[in-house]
Amino acid sequence: MFKRLSIAALALCSWAFSGVAAANECELTIKANDMMQFDTKVLEVSASCEKVKLNLIHDGTLPKTTMGHNWVLTKAADMQAVATEGMSAGPDKDYVNRDNPAVIAASEVIGGGASTTLEFSIAGLNAGDSFKYFCSFPGHWAIMQGDFIIKA
């Protein structure tokens, strides 16, 4: 009797919490530090997400003029060109040319101890395509990058 009751309770808890996991699939958090590193090399979202909410946390201590970080999303094939163009955009534009259609999403540049949140749509992006996220602060993109995967 106790065993059946325990299994039923476990099943009920699994069902109750399944909505929490699904709701959080569209919200991501990534951390950056003073060592020019993101804390993960892969971010995944469900193709069912209408919008993605990304939280960027800079857990270092250096100011944004010295060791600023942002988060930029492009197709993998566009990453280098967007990063190079970002250097010309300069600090006033957070090292991103947001008028470039290759830029899918981009955050502001933040310094140590700061955080920022951005929301963007993945509608129209194909789950089979290859996407990259990176920091476009000058000199960072070659090291600070990762794969952004849209799960079908």
XYZ file of N, CA and C in Angstrom:
456
model
N 0.820 -1.192 0.000
C 0.000 0.000 0.000
C 0.871 1.266 0.000
N 1.869 1.308 0.903
C 2.755 2.470 0.992
C 3.508 2.671 -0.323
N 3.926 1.556 -0.944
C 4.677 1.634 -2.197
C 3.813 2.248 -3.299
N 2.546 1.816 -3.402
C 1.643 2.359 -4.419
C 1.362 3.841 -4.166
N 1.209 4.196 -2.920
C 0.963 5.585 -2.556
C 2.172 6.459 -2.891
N 3.368 5.951 -2.638
C 4.598 6.689 -2.956
C 4.743 6.891 -4.451
N 4.451 5.859 -5.228
C 4.541 5.968 -6.689
C 3.522 6.979 -7.197
N 2.318 6.943 -6.661
C 1.289 7.896 -7.072
C 1.701 9.326 -6.728
N 2.262 9.523 -5.540
C 2.711 10.857 -5.132
C 3.842 11.354 -6.028
N 4.763 10.467 -6.364
C 5.873 10.825 -7.248
C 5.361 11.201 -8.629
N 4.415 10.438 -9.146
C 3.840 10.739 -10.456
C 3.135 12.087 -10.444
N 2.402 12.359 -9.371
C 1.699 13.630 -9.246
C 2.678 14.799 -9.190
N 3.758 14.651 -8.431
C 4.779 15.702 -8.349
C 5.444 15.924 -9.697
N 5.737 14.858 -10.410
C 6.356 14.978 -11.732
C 5.449 15.743 -12.673
N 4.152 15.418 -12.633
C 3.201 16.104 -13.486
C 3.104 17.582 -13.103
N 3.045 17.862 -11.829
C 2.898 19.239 -11.356
C 4.091 20.100 -11.735
N 5.298 19.545 -11.666
C 6.495 20.328 -11.948
C 6.897 20.316 -13.413
N 6.233 19.521 -14.251
C 6.605 19.469 -15.663
C 6.376 20.813 -16.336
N 5.373 21.577 -15.923
C 5.124 22.894 -16.487
C 6.213 23.890 -16.142
N 6.845 23.743 -14.993
C 7.925 24.637 -14.587
C 9.106 24.485 -15.525
N 9.477 23.250 -15.842
C 10.608 23.006 -16.738
C 10.319 23.565 -18.121
N 9.102 23.366 -18.610
C 8.752 23.850 -19.941
C 8.764 25.376 -19.978
N 8.283 26.009 -18.920
C 8.248 27.470 -18.891
C 9.653 28.056 -18.884
N 10.603 27.374 -18.258
C 11.963 27.890 -18.153
C 12.818 27.597 -19.374
N 12.331 26.800 -20.327
C 13.110 26.504 -21.523
C 13.359 27.748 -22.359
N 12.553 28.768 -22.185
C 12.672 29.986 -22.981
C 13.444 31.088 -22.262
N 13.937 30.814 -21.071
C 14.739 31.780 -20.324
C 16.109 31.186 -20.039
N 17.137 31.938 -20.393
C 18.517 31.482 -20.232
C 19.299 32.484 -19.395
N 20.284 31.987 -18.679
C 21.203 32.851 -17.941
C 22.621 32.424 -18.276
N 23.458 33.404 -18.565
C 24.865 33.139 -18.859
C 25.701 34.152 -18.086
N 26.822 33.690 -17.594
C 27.722 34.563 -16.831
C 29.011 34.791 -17.607
N 29.569 35.981 -17.435
C 30.866 36.339 -18.008
C 31.749 36.818 -16.858
N 33.076 36.748 -17.054
C 33.973 37.146 -15.962
C 35.140 37.984 -16.478
N 36.033 38.351 -15.583
C 37.194 39.174 -15.935
C 38.281 38.392 -16.668
N 38.105 37.090 -16.819
C 39.077 36.247 -17.532
C 38.660 36.050 -18.991
N 37.723 36.877 -19.478
C 37.195 36.772 -20.842
C 36.613 35.380 -21.104
N 35.696 34.971 -20.252
C 35.064 33.660 -20.383
C 33.568 33.760 -20.123
N 32.804 33.018 -20.922
C 31.419 32.737 -20.580
C 31.437 31.449 -19.771
N 30.440 31.253 -18.932
C 30.422 30.047 -18.096
C 29.871 28.818 -18.807
N 29.436 28.963 -20.041
C 28.960 27.826 -20.821
C 29.296 28.031 -22.291
N 29.494 26.940 -22.982
C 29.824 26.986 -24.413
C 28.625 26.650 -25.285
N 27.516 26.233 -24.664
C 26.324 25.858 -25.416
C 25.087 26.364 -24.679
N 24.212 27.038 -25.417
C 22.904 27.440 -24.905
C 21.843 26.813 -25.802
N 20.814 26.235 -25.199
C 19.750 25.584 -25.959
C 18.398 26.164 -25.582
N 17.553 26.340 -26.609
C 16.167 26.739 -26.392
C 15.274 25.868 -27.263
N 14.027 25.778 -26.881
C 13.051 25.017 -27.650
C 12.559 25.855 -28.824
N 12.342 25.204 -29.956
C 11.795 25.893 -31.121
C 10.384 26.406 -30.844
N 9.733 25.886 -29.813
C 8.381 26.329 -29.465
C 8.367 27.687 -28.757
N 9.521 28.185 -28.374
C 9.581 29.491 -27.701
C 9.211 30.600 -28.679
N 8.286 31.450 -28.277
C 7.975 32.615 -29.095
C 9.059 33.665 -28.921
N 9.461 33.848 -27.677
C 10.538 34.779 -27.349
C 11.505 34.085 -26.411
N 12.746 34.510 -26.482
C 13.771 34.022 -25.567
C 14.161 35.186 -24.666
N 14.264 34.898 -23.385
C 14.738 35.896 -22.425
C 16.128 35.457 -21.998
N 17.119 36.324 -22.207
C 18.496 36.009 -21.852
C 18.979 36.971 -20.774
N 19.487 36.407 -19.696
C 20.071 37.186 -18.604
C 21.588 37.063 -18.696
N 22.269 38.179 -18.846
C 23.729 38.212 -18.874
C 24.206 38.808 -17.556
N 25.060 38.068 -16.873
C 25.608 38.511 -15.589
C 27.124 38.599 -15.713
N 27.682 39.757 -15.409
C 29.141 39.927 -15.402
C 29.570 39.807 -13.946
N 30.131 38.654 -13.588
C 30.479 38.448 -12.179
C 31.917 38.835 -11.846
N 32.531 39.613 -12.736
C 33.862 40.138 -12.456
C 33.779 41.453 -11.700
N 34.912 42.155 -11.643
C 34.968 43.427 -10.914
C 35.450 44.592 -11.778
N 36.011 44.306 -12.942
C 36.565 45.370 -13.785
C 35.460 46.161 -14.479
N 35.687 47.462 -14.717
C 34.663 48.301 -15.345
C 34.458 47.946 -16.819
N 33.332 48.396 -17.362
C 33.011 48.044 -18.746
C 33.969 48.674 -19.757
N 34.640 49.760 -19.400
C 35.610 50.356 -20.317
C 36.871 49.505 -20.445
N 37.149 48.688 -19.444
C 38.339 47.837 -19.436
C 38.027 46.398 -19.813
N 36.962 45.849 -19.230
C 36.623 44.442 -19.433
C 35.113 44.297 -19.565
N 34.538 45.092 -20.477
C 33.102 45.016 -20.708
C 32.733 43.771 -21.491
N 31.515 43.307 -21.279
C 31.008 42.145 -22.012
C 29.587 42.421 -22.478
N 29.283 41.879 -23.634
C 27.915 41.867 -24.129
C 27.629 40.477 -24.682
N 26.452 40.290 -25.224
C 26.050 39.003 -25.778
C 25.387 39.289 -27.109
N 25.949 38.710 -28.175
C 25.457 38.940 -29.528
C 25.162 37.586 -30.157
N 24.054 37.501 -30.889
C 23.668 36.262 -31.568
C 23.604 36.484 -33.067
N 24.258 35.593 -33.814
C 24.228 35.611 -35.276
C 24.219 34.171 -35.777
N 24.026 34.011 -37.077
C 24.299 32.710 -37.682
C 25.809 32.510 -37.592
N 26.240 31.264 -37.515
C 27.671 30.969 -37.372
C 28.479 31.591 -38.508
N 27.956 31.545 -39.711
C 28.678 32.072 -40.869
C 28.853 33.589 -40.815
N 28.034 34.281 -40.049
C 28.080 35.747 -39.972
C 28.877 36.279 -38.785
N 29.277 35.411 -37.874
C 29.872 35.857 -36.615
C 31.113 36.732 -36.816
N 32.069 36.293 -37.585
C 33.319 37.042 -37.723
C 33.082 38.415 -38.338
N 32.249 38.482 -39.370
C 31.982 39.765 -40.018
C 31.270 40.728 -39.063
N 30.308 40.224 -38.305
C 29.578 41.069 -37.355
C 30.509 41.544 -36.241
N 31.371 40.657 -35.762
C 32.316 41.027 -34.701
C 33.301 42.083 -35.191
N 33.810 41.917 -36.391
C 34.754 42.880 -36.964
C 34.078 44.229 -37.170
N 32.865 44.209 -37.684
C 32.107 45.438 -37.890
C 31.797 46.119 -36.549
N 31.618 45.332 -35.511
C 31.308 45.868 -34.190
C 32.405 46.755 -33.639
N 33.647 46.430 -33.964
C 34.758 47.269 -33.488
C 34.629 48.680 -34.040
N 34.160 48.799 -35.286
C 33.968 50.115 -35.893
C 32.769 50.843 -35.303
N 31.790 50.089 -34.820
C 30.596 50.712 -34.226
C 30.957 51.474 -32.956
N 31.955 50.972 -32.230
C 32.461 51.680 -31.061
C 31.643 51.498 -29.798
N 32.143 52.070 -28.705
C 31.508 51.880 -27.398
C 30.123 52.518 -27.280
N 29.882 53.602 -28.016
C 28.569 54.251 -27.933
C 27.452 53.353 -28.447
N 27.804 52.411 -29.323
C 26.823 51.468 -29.877
C 27.051 50.061 -29.343
N 27.765 49.962 -28.230
C 28.035 48.669 -27.584
C 28.752 47.692 -28.511
N 29.556 48.218 -29.415
C 30.346 47.411 -30.346
C 29.484 46.484 -31.198
N 28.290 46.973 -31.575
C 27.376 46.200 -32.420
C 26.693 47.151 -33.393
N 26.677 46.785 -34.667
C 25.893 47.522 -35.647
C 24.518 46.856 -35.698
N 23.588 47.371 -34.924
C 22.254 46.763 -34.841
C 21.457 46.916 -36.128
N 21.918 47.753 -37.046
C 21.256 47.890 -38.342
C 21.612 46.743 -39.282
N 22.624 45.977 -38.944
C 23.036 44.841 -39.759
C 22.017 43.715 -39.573
N 21.361 43.270 -40.658
C 20.351 42.213 -40.522
C 20.921 40.878 -40.032
N 22.224 40.719 -40.055
C 22.844 39.485 -39.558
C 22.822 39.411 -38.032
N 22.598 40.543 -37.368
C 22.513 40.568 -35.904
C 21.095 40.153 -35.508
N 20.988 38.977 -34.900
C 19.687 38.467 -34.465
C 19.290 39.095 -33.138
N 20.247 39.205 -32.235
C 19.999 39.805 -30.917
C 21.316 40.324 -30.373
N 21.242 41.363 -29.550
C 22.451 41.919 -28.939
C 22.085 42.659 -27.662
N 22.916 42.463 -26.654
C 22.718 43.162 -25.382
C 23.606 44.398 -25.337
N 23.414 45.172 -24.312
C 24.313 46.280 -24.034
C 25.610 45.724 -23.444
N 26.664 46.520 -23.453
C 27.918 46.149 -22.791
C 27.775 46.481 -21.310
N 28.185 45.533 -20.467
C 28.124 45.741 -19.014
C 29.494 45.491 -18.397
N 29.725 46.118 -17.268
C 30.970 45.924 -16.532
C 30.780 44.999 -15.348
N 31.866 44.770 -14.635
C 31.855 43.871 -13.490
C 30.788 44.219 -12.465
N 30.094 43.194 -11.985
C 29.052 43.375 -10.993
C 27.696 43.749 -11.556
N 27.614 43.950 -12.853
C 26.351 44.362 -13.480
C 25.676 43.180 -14.173
N 24.418 43.393 -14.515
C 23.678 42.397 -15.284
C 22.730 43.120 -16.223
N 22.296 42.415 -17.247
C 21.337 42.961 -18.196
C 20.483 41.818 -18.716
N 19.310 42.159 -19.180
C 18.383 41.165 -19.719
C 17.902 41.638 -21.075
N 17.835 40.714 -22.020
C 17.261 41.049 -23.309
C 16.278 39.975 -23.709
N 15.282 40.372 -24.477
C 14.307 39.441 -25.026
C 14.350 39.567 -26.532
N 14.274 38.418 -27.200
C 14.294 38.424 -28.653
C 13.477 37.259 -29.184
N 13.019 37.415 -30.408
C 12.214 36.391 -31.053
C 13.114 35.440 -31.832
N 12.757 34.161 -31.803
C 13.459 33.199 -32.654
C 12.542 32.725 -33.781
N 11.390 33.390 -33.928
C 10.482 33.079 -35.025
C 11.225 33.299 -36.341
N 11.093 32.384 -37.238
C 11.772 32.497 -38.524
C 13.167 31.903 -38.546
N 13.690 31.508 -37.388
C 14.997 30.847 -37.346
C 14.780 29.340 -37.417
N 15.592 28.662 -38.189
C 15.443 27.221 -38.376
C 16.245 26.439 -37.351
N 15.611 25.429 -36.785
C 16.264 24.603 -35.769
C 17.520 23.921 -36.304
N 17.595 23.642 -37.577
C 18.757 22.963 -38.139
C 19.931 23.871 -38.460
N 19.727 25.183 -38.399
C 20.807 26.113 -38.727
C 21.811 26.212 -37.579
N 22.998 26.691 -37.909
C 24.067 26.835 -36.922
C 24.158 28.299 -36.487
N 24.010 28.524 -35.175
C 24.052 29.874 -34.613
C 25.186 29.978 -33.601
N 25.747 31.176 -33.496
C 26.811 31.444 -32.530
C 26.440 32.659 -31.694
N 26.812 32.602 -30.427
C 26.741 33.787 -29.580
C 28.169 34.148 -29.200
N 28.396 35.439 -28.969
C 29.754 35.903 -28.668
C 29.704 37.271 -28.011
N 30.833 37.665 -27.455
C 31.016 39.007 -26.919
C 31.731 39.822 -27.987
N 31.159 40.965 -28.365
C 31.763 41.768 -29.433
C 32.672 42.882 -28.918
N 32.928 42.925 -27.608
C 33.899 43.878 -27.077
C 35.224 43.595 -27.788
N 35.967 44.629 -28.208
C 37.179 44.407 -29.003
C 38.129 43.368 -28.400
N 38.476 42.403 -29.237
C 39.414 41.355 -28.853
C 38.799 40.182 -28.117
N 37.511 40.230 -27.822
C 36.889 39.170 -27.028
C 36.254 38.051 -27.854
N 35.731 38.379 -29.038
C 34.896 37.419 -29.755
C 35.605 36.115 -30.112
N 36.903 36.147 -30.333
C 37.622 34.921 -30.715
C 37.645 33.901 -29.578
N 37.566 34.382 -28.337
C 37.602 33.500 -27.166
C 36.205 33.321 -26.572
N 35.472 34.414 -26.473
C 34.162 34.394 -25.811
C 33.062 34.121 -26.826
N 32.842 32.848 -27.090
C 31.817 32.455 -28.042
C 31.283 31.074 -27.685
N 30.132 30.767 -28.230
C 29.538 29.461 -27.998
C 28.459 29.179 -29.020
N 27.898 27.989 -28.937
C 26.850 27.557 -29.857
C 25.478 27.820 -29.249
N 24.585 28.340 -30.071
C 23.193 28.567 -29.684
C 22.363 27.580 -30.481
N 21.720 26.665 -29.784
C 20.993 25.581 -30.443
C 19.496 25.757 -30.228
N 18.763 25.673 -31.336
C 17.308 25.684 -31.275
C 16.855 24.241 -31.442
N 16.271 23.686 -30.375
C 15.831 22.288 -30.378
C 14.456 22.184 -31.026
N 14.348 21.297 -31.998
C 13.066 21.088 -32.692
C 12.069 20.392 -31.794
